[in-house]
mmCIF file of C-alpha atoms and ligand atoms in Angstrom:
data_model
loop_
_atom_site.group_PDB
_atom_site.id
_atom_site.type_symbol
_atom_site.label_atom_id
_atom_site.label_comp_id
_atom_site.label_asym_id
_atom_site.label_seq_id
_atom_site.Cartn_x
_atom_site.Cartn_y
_atom_site.Cartn_z
ATOM 1 C CA UNK A 1343 -92.040 2.341 30.406
ATOM 2 C CA UNK A 1344 -92.401 0.147 33.498
ATOM 3 C CA UNK A 1345 -90.468 1.339 36.520
ATOM 4 C CA UNK A 1346 -88.236 -1.251 38.203
ATOM 5 C CA UNK A 1347 -89.347 -2.171 41.741
ATOM 6 C CA UNK A 1348 -87.047 -3.701 44.314
ATOM 7 C CA UNK A 1349 -89.127 -4.752 47.321
ATOM 8 C CA UNK A 1350 -87.930 -6.157 50.642
ATOM 9 C CA UNK A 1351 -90.370 -8.324 52.579
ATOM 10 C CA UNK A 1352 -89.146 -8.617 56.131
ATOM 11 C CA UNK A 1353 -91.831 -11.159 57.027
ATOM 12 C CA UNK A 1354 -92.117 -11.624 60.850
ATOM 13 C CA UNK A 1355 -88.639 -10.316 61.622
ATOM 14 C CA UNK A 1356 -87.247 -7.334 63.562
ATOM 15 C CA UNK A 1357 -88.444 -5.671 66.703
ATOM 16 C CA UNK A 1358 -88.662 -1.873 66.591
ATOM 17 C CA UNK A 1359 -85.179 -1.726 68.135
ATOM 18 C CA UNK A 1360 -83.809 -4.042 65.475
ATOM 19 C CA UNK A 1361 -85.502 -2.077 62.653
ATOM 20 C CA UNK A 1362 -83.919 1.062 64.017
ATOM 21 C CA UNK A 1363 -80.449 -0.413 63.893
ATOM 22 C CA UNK A 1364 -81.109 -1.727 60.356
ATOM 23 C CA UNK A 1365 -81.998 1.743 59.051
ATOM 24 C CA UNK A 1366 -79.068 3.350 60.936
ATOM 25 C CA UNK A 1367 -76.711 1.390 58.711
ATOM 26 C CA UNK A 1368 -78.755 1.613 55.507
ATOM 27 C CA UNK A 1369 -77.443 4.330 53.196
ATOM 28 C CA UNK A 1370 -77.908 4.366 49.412
ATOM 29 C CA UNK A 1371 -77.245 6.548 46.424
ATOM 30 C CA UNK A 1372 -80.619 7.324 44.804
ATOM 31 C CA UNK A 1373 -81.042 5.844 41.302
ATOM 32 C CA UNK A 1374 -83.427 7.177 38.699
ATOM 33 C CA UNK A 1375 -86.063 4.742 37.454
ATOM 34 C CA UNK A 1376 -85.729 2.257 40.293
ATOM 35 C CA UNK A 1377 -88.168 2.184 43.207
ATOM 36 C CA UNK A 1378 -86.969 0.753 46.470
ATOM 37 C CA UNK A 1379 -89.578 -0.452 48.958
ATOM 38 C CA UNK A 1380 -89.542 -2.031 52.433
ATOM 39 C CA UNK A 1381 -92.466 -3.991 53.789
ATOM 40 C CA UNK A 1382 -91.824 -4.400 57.513
ATOM 41 C CA UNK A 1383 -94.181 -5.989 60.051
ATOM 42 C CA UNK A 1384 -97.058 -3.624 61.072
ATOM 43 C CA UNK A 1385 -95.354 -2.785 64.364
ATOM 44 C CA UNK A 1386 -92.227 -1.440 62.574
ATOM 45 C CA UNK A 1387 -94.105 0.748 60.043
ATOM 46 C CA UNK A 1388 -93.913 3.937 62.222
ATOM 47 C CA UNK A 1389 -90.148 3.631 62.835
ATOM 48 C CA UNK A 1390 -89.641 2.795 59.129
ATOM 49 C CA UNK A 1391 -91.525 5.919 58.196
ATOM 50 C CA UNK A 1392 -89.416 7.974 60.608
ATOM 51 C CA UNK A 1393 -86.233 6.853 58.869
ATOM 52 C CA UNK A 1394 -87.423 6.882 55.256
ATOM 53 C CA UNK A 1395 -89.815 9.851 54.951
ATOM 54 C CA UNK A 1396 -87.144 12.312 53.875
ATOM 55 C CA UNK A 1397 -85.694 9.808 51.351
ATOM 56 C CA UNK A 1398 -86.857 8.435 48.003
ATOM 57 C CA UNK A 1399 -87.358 4.975 49.607
ATOM 58 C CA UNK A 1400 -90.891 3.768 49.986
ATOM 59 C CA UNK A 1401 -92.563 1.656 52.660
ATOM 60 C CA UNK A 1402 -95.563 -0.588 52.724
ATOM 61 C CA UNK A 1403 -97.249 -3.493 54.556
ATOM 62 C CA UNK A 1404 -97.291 -7.263 54.266
ATOM 63 C CA UNK A 1405 -100.987 -7.717 54.654
ATOM 64 C CA UNK A 1406 -104.314 -5.894 55.087
ATOM 65 C CA UNK A 1407 -107.940 -6.718 55.976
ATOM 66 C CA UNK A 1408 -110.443 -5.808 53.198
ATOM 67 C CA UNK A 1409 -112.915 -3.828 55.394
ATOM 68 C CA UNK A 1410 -112.234 -0.226 56.403
ATOM 69 C CA UNK A 1411 -113.085 -0.596 60.090
ATOM 70 C CA UNK A 1412 -115.325 -2.520 62.513
ATOM 71 C CA UNK A 1413 -115.404 -5.648 64.565
ATOM 72 C CA UNK A 1414 -112.396 -7.487 63.134
ATOM 73 C CA UNK A 1415 -110.234 -8.138 66.199
ATOM 74 C CA UNK A 1416 -106.537 -8.213 65.402
ATOM 75 C CA UNK A 1417 -106.836 -6.881 61.819
ATOM 76 C CA UNK A 1418 -105.430 -3.809 60.163
ATOM 77 C CA UNK A 1419 -107.295 -1.867 57.489
ATOM 78 C CA UNK A 1420 -106.238 -0.089 54.258
ATOM 79 C CA UNK A 1421 -107.112 3.379 55.640
ATOM 80 C CA UNK A 1422 -104.847 2.710 58.648
ATOM 81 C CA UNK A 1423 -101.937 1.806 56.345
ATOM 82 C CA UNK A 1424 -102.590 4.778 54.076
ATOM 83 C CA UNK A 1425 -102.494 7.029 57.152
ATOM 84 C CA UNK A 1426 -99.023 5.637 57.963
ATOM 85 C CA UNK A 1427 -97.794 6.630 54.532
ATOM 86 C CA UNK A 1428 -97.690 3.170 52.989
ATOM 87 C CA UNK A 1429 -97.581 3.087 49.198
ATOM 88 C CA UNK A 1430 -97.679 -0.670 48.614
ATOM 89 C CA UNK A 1431 -99.323 -3.657 50.318
ATOM 90 C CA UNK A 1432 -98.441 -7.273 49.742
ATOM 91 C CA UNK A 1433 -101.588 -9.342 49.172
ATOM 92 C CA UNK A 1434 -101.881 -13.114 49.177
ATOM 93 C CA UNK A 1435 -98.290 -14.066 50.005
ATOM 94 C CA UNK A 1436 -98.038 -17.869 49.831
ATOM 95 C CA UNK A 1437 -97.216 -18.082 53.550
ATOM 96 C CA UNK A 1438 -100.556 -16.437 54.297
ATOM 97 C CA UNK A 1439 -102.389 -18.582 51.755
ATOM 98 C CA UNK A 1440 -100.776 -21.796 53.168
ATOM 99 C CA UNK A 1441 -100.466 -21.113 56.907
ATOM 100 C CA UNK A 1442 -103.521 -18.886 57.420
ATOM 101 C CA UNK A 1443 -105.753 -20.408 54.767
ATOM 102 C CA UNK A 1444 -106.322 -17.235 52.642
ATOM 103 C CA UNK A 1445 -108.440 -18.034 49.623
ATOM 104 C CA UNK A 1446 -108.192 -16.480 46.185
ATOM 105 C CA UNK A 1447 -111.478 -14.652 46.932
ATOM 106 C CA UNK A 1448 -110.215 -13.113 50.147
ATOM 107 C CA UNK A 1449 -106.984 -12.061 48.391
ATOM 108 C CA UNK A 1450 -109.108 -10.461 45.611
ATOM 109 C CA UNK A 1451 -110.966 -8.418 48.228
ATOM 110 C CA UNK A 1452 -107.668 -7.248 49.712
ATOM 111 C CA UNK A 1453 -106.338 -6.203 46.270
ATOM 112 C CA UNK A 1454 -109.516 -4.139 45.712
ATOM 113 C CA UNK A 1455 -109.326 -2.554 49.169
ATOM 114 C CA UNK A 1456 -105.724 -1.480 48.664
ATOM 115 C CA UNK A 1457 -106.513 0.076 45.299
ATOM 116 C CA UNK A 1458 -109.590 1.854 46.709
ATOM 117 C CA UNK A 1459 -107.315 3.621 49.184
ATOM 118 C CA UNK A 1460 -104.815 4.741 46.584
ATOM 119 C CA UNK A 1461 -102.088 2.275 47.371
ATOM 120 C CA UNK A 1462 -100.610 -0.401 45.119
ATOM 121 C CA UNK A 1463 -101.216 -4.077 45.773
ATOM 122 C CA UNK A 1464 -98.380 -6.556 45.224
ATOM 123 C CA UNK A 1465 -100.337 -9.708 44.367
ATOM 124 C CA UNK A 1466 -98.294 -12.818 45.090
ATOM 125 C CA UNK A 1467 -98.901 -15.916 42.956
ATOM 126 C CA UNK A 1468 -97.007 -19.157 42.590
ATOM 127 C CA UNK A 1469 -97.116 -22.903 42.532
ATOM 128 C CA UNK A 1470 -95.945 -25.555 44.964
ATOM 129 C CA UNK A 1471 -93.218 -28.016 44.068
ATOM 130 C CA UNK A 1472 -95.878 -30.700 43.734
ATOM 131 C CA UNK A 1473 -98.025 -28.641 41.322
ATOM 132 C CA UNK A 1474 -94.963 -27.899 39.306
ATOM 133 C CA UNK A 1475 -94.183 -31.609 38.968
ATOM 134 C CA UNK A 1476 -97.783 -32.287 38.004
ATOM 135 C CA UNK A 1477 -97.660 -29.633 35.278
ATOM 136 C CA UNK A 1478 -100.249 -27.490 37.104
ATOM 137 C CA UNK A 1479 -98.272 -24.287 37.350
ATOM 138 C CA UNK A 1480 -100.218 -22.307 34.755
ATOM 139 C CA UNK A 1481 -103.564 -23.578 36.033
ATOM 140 C CA UNK A 1482 -102.769 -22.439 39.573
ATOM 141 C CA UNK A 1483 -101.276 -19.064 38.675
ATOM 142 C CA UNK A 1484 -103.947 -18.355 36.081
ATOM 143 C CA UNK A 1485 -106.749 -18.850 38.544
ATOM 144 C CA UNK A 1486 -105.022 -16.767 41.231
ATOM 145 C CA UNK A 1487 -104.690 -13.882 38.768
ATOM 146 C CA UNK A 1488 -108.154 -14.154 37.178
ATOM 147 C CA UNK A 1489 -109.810 -14.172 40.597
ATOM 148 C CA UNK A 1490 -107.789 -11.160 41.836
ATOM 149 C CA UNK A 1491 -108.474 -9.072 38.746
ATOM 150 C CA UNK A 1492 -112.093 -10.082 38.156
ATOM 151 C CA UNK A 1493 -113.735 -7.190 40.038
ATOM 152 C CA UNK A 1494 -111.250 -4.551 38.926
ATOM 153 C CA UNK A 1495 -111.574 -1.981 36.151
ATOM 154 C CA UNK A 1496 -108.924 -2.195 33.413
ATOM 155 C CA UNK A 1497 -107.302 0.943 34.850
ATOM 156 C CA UNK A 1498 -107.140 -0.655 38.318
ATOM 157 C CA UNK A 1499 -105.823 -3.904 36.986
ATOM 158 C CA UNK A 1500 -102.980 -2.053 35.205
ATOM 159 C CA UNK A 1501 -101.763 -0.689 38.561
ATOM 160 C CA UNK A 1502 -101.408 -4.069 40.247
ATOM 161 C CA UNK A 1503 -97.909 -5.453 40.720
ATOM 162 C CA UNK A 1504 -97.858 -9.219 40.317
ATOM 163 C CA UNK A 1505 -95.067 -11.099 42.111
ATOM 164 C CA UNK A 1506 -94.294 -14.548 40.742
ATOM 165 C CA UNK A 1507 -93.056 -16.471 43.739
ATOM 166 C CA UNK A 1508 -92.744 -20.255 43.162
ATOM 167 C CA UNK A 1509 -93.390 -21.697 46.605
ATOM 168 C CA UNK A 1510 -90.564 -24.229 46.230
ATOM 169 C CA UNK A 1511 -88.098 -21.362 45.706
ATOM 170 C CA UNK A 1512 -89.068 -19.313 48.754
ATOM 171 C CA UNK A 1513 -86.481 -19.427 51.513
ATOM 172 C CA UNK A 1514 -84.980 -22.581 49.946
ATOM 173 C CA UNK A 1515 -81.806 -21.089 48.494
ATOM 174 C CA UNK A 1516 -82.914 -22.604 45.161
ATOM 175 C CA UNK A 1517 -84.203 -19.795 43.007
ATOM 176 C CA UNK A 1518 -86.017 -20.408 39.724
ATOM 177 C CA UNK A 1519 -83.824 -20.044 36.615
ATOM 178 C CA UNK A 1520 -84.169 -16.568 35.058
ATOM 179 C CA UNK A 1521 -85.443 -18.198 31.831
ATOM 180 C CA UNK A 1522 -87.990 -20.301 33.800
ATOM 181 C CA UNK A 1523 -89.177 -17.184 35.621
ATOM 182 C CA UNK A 1524 -89.451 -15.252 32.357
ATOM 183 C CA UNK A 1525 -91.574 -18.003 30.847
ATOM 184 C CA UNK A 1526 -94.039 -17.623 33.702
ATOM 185 C CA UNK A 1527 -93.907 -13.812 33.472
ATOM 186 C CA UNK A 1528 -94.930 -14.141 29.787
ATOM 187 C CA UNK A 1529 -97.810 -16.393 30.880
ATOM 188 C CA UNK A 1530 -98.806 -13.820 33.537
ATOM 189 C CA UNK A 1531 -98.931 -11.016 30.927
ATOM 190 C CA UNK A 1532 -101.014 -13.201 28.650
ATOM 191 C CA UNK A 1533 -103.466 -13.927 31.475
ATOM 192 C CA UNK A 1534 -103.713 -10.210 32.314
ATOM 193 C CA UNK A 1535 -104.345 -9.509 28.635
ATOM 194 C CA UNK A 1536 -107.239 -12.019 28.534
ATOM 195 C CA UNK A 1537 -108.684 -10.642 31.785
ATOM 196 C CA UNK A 1538 -108.047 -6.905 31.591
ATOM 197 C CA UNK A 1539 -106.962 -6.115 28.070
ATOM 198 C CA UNK A 1540 -103.788 -5.386 26.113
ATOM 199 C CA UNK A 1541 -102.968 -1.997 27.741
ATOM 200 C CA UNK A 1542 -103.155 -3.423 31.282
ATOM 201 C CA UNK A 1543 -101.017 -6.405 30.281
ATOM 202 C CA UNK A 1544 -98.295 -4.063 29.000
ATOM 203 C CA UNK A 1545 -98.456 -1.839 32.069
ATOM 204 C CA UNK A 1546 -98.623 -4.438 34.827
ATOM 205 C CA UNK A 1547 -95.331 -4.833 36.578
ATOM 206 C CA UNK A 1548 -94.147 -8.325 37.262
ATOM 207 C CA UNK A 1549 -91.662 -9.221 40.015
ATOM 208 C CA UNK A 1550 -89.784 -12.394 40.637
ATOM 209 C CA UNK A 1551 -89.433 -13.631 44.225
ATOM 210 C CA UNK A 1552 -87.871 -16.741 45.807
ATOM 211 C CA UNK A 1553 -84.249 -16.911 47.022
ATOM 212 C CA UNK A 1554 -83.228 -13.680 45.295
ATOM 213 C CA UNK A 1555 -79.821 -12.397 46.391
ATOM 214 C CA UNK A 1556 -77.120 -9.952 45.305
ATOM 215 C CA UNK A 1557 -75.632 -12.571 42.938
ATOM 216 C CA UNK A 1558 -78.711 -13.724 41.003
ATOM 217 C CA UNK A 1559 -80.842 -10.594 40.986
ATOM 218 C CA UNK A 1560 -79.402 -8.960 37.867
ATOM 219 C CA UNK A 1561 -80.080 -12.141 35.858
ATOM 220 C CA UNK A 1562 -83.773 -11.885 36.668
ATOM 221 C CA UNK A 1563 -83.891 -8.164 35.892
ATOM 222 C CA UNK A 1564 -82.378 -8.777 32.453
ATOM 223 C CA UNK A 1565 -85.497 -10.726 31.437
ATOM 224 C CA UNK A 1566 -87.847 -8.741 29.200
ATOM 225 C CA UNK A 1567 -91.022 -9.321 31.250
ATOM 226 C CA UNK A 1568 -89.548 -9.138 34.793
ATOM 227 C CA UNK A 1569 -89.673 -5.671 36.281
ATOM 228 C CA UNK A 1570 -88.171 -6.242 39.691
ATOM 229 C CA UNK A 1571 -87.802 -8.510 42.675
ATOM 230 C CA UNK A 1572 -89.586 -9.359 45.967
ATOM 231 C CA UNK A 1573 -86.852 -10.233 48.384
ATOM 232 C CA UNK A 1574 -87.340 -12.037 51.752
ATOM 233 C CA UNK A 1575 -84.310 -13.322 53.607
ATOM 234 C CA UNK A 1576 -81.770 -11.203 51.766
ATOM 235 C CA UNK A 1577 -83.711 -7.982 52.635
ATOM 236 C CA UNK A 1578 -82.799 -8.379 56.320
ATOM 237 C CA UNK A 1579 -79.158 -7.467 55.779
ATOM 238 C CA UNK A 1580 -78.518 -3.763 55.065
ATOM 239 C CA UNK A 1581 -75.309 -4.512 53.049
ATOM 240 C CA UNK A 1582 -77.157 -7.065 50.854
ATOM 241 C CA UNK A 1583 -80.055 -4.680 50.141
ATOM 242 C CA UNK A 1584 -77.571 -1.906 49.322
ATOM 243 C CA UNK A 1585 -75.762 -4.279 46.942
ATOM 244 C CA UNK A 1586 -79.064 -5.424 45.286
ATOM 245 C CA UNK A 1587 -80.241 -1.835 44.845
ATOM 246 C CA UNK A 1588 -76.949 -0.686 43.401
ATOM 247 C CA UNK A 1589 -77.115 -3.482 40.803
ATOM 248 C CA UNK A 1590 -80.738 -2.843 39.783
HETATM 249 P P1 PGA B 443 -86.977 -15.390 50.063
HETATM 250 O O1 PGA B 443 -88.532 -14.975 50.265
HETATM 251 O O2 PGA B 443 -86.278 -14.248 49.354
HETATM 252 O O3 PGA B 443 -86.447 -15.505 51.544
HETATM 253 O O4 PGA B 443 -86.963 -16.645 49.333
HETATM 254 C C1 PGA B 443 -89.231 -14.292 49.256
HETATM 255 C C2 PGA B 443 -90.652 -14.019 49.699
HETATM 256 O O5 PGA B 443 -91.271 -14.863 50.316
HETATM 257 O O6 PGA B 443 -91.206 -12.921 49.394
#
């Protein structure tokens, strides 16, 4: 039985003061079988931990560097995140792939590093609007997944959360259709099966991300192969996240 995961990705938003006021107005009724996660910027992780550590809500990071320590100015390692109580780390978000030039190979090293430190990677995959028009969606997503899982054992691969985030849907207000997202989720499971075997393909959790809000979220969650959502813009409003979680 795959556990539903509702994950908020704050991206580069909220100072510590702003994060503090978010959590002061964030109150939920715990639900069995649904994990709620916040991925704030690195600088907000300690204050997030302060507010969430006595609750069932989890916290994680938006990025990581694949080495444990050393001369990597400006980077943050997996042991540092683990020490701050992070349970999940987003790897290979399309904004990092596009703006910061992260390659599939670098993303694969990040996924491995996160797993080696007993945290769960949320591997983001997705196609641009152009690739979609050209019919290259499966080719792009397939290679992102194969590269990320290549060095992992089957047991490790089964733990990875894969977030399908079509780039054209992120922050655009135009989400994919639930049926369209399900079709890609089926393809993702098939790719995991070919790469890491049947068991891993049945255990891997798949999220949809891209303009998810309180109105459309439940349509995605109703799909057989979609196990949760990765939420950007809508995760910045406490009342929206409370609404989303209560509907999950
Ligand atoms: P969005 O972002 O919900 O604002 O579209 C999703 C994401 O990039 O993870």
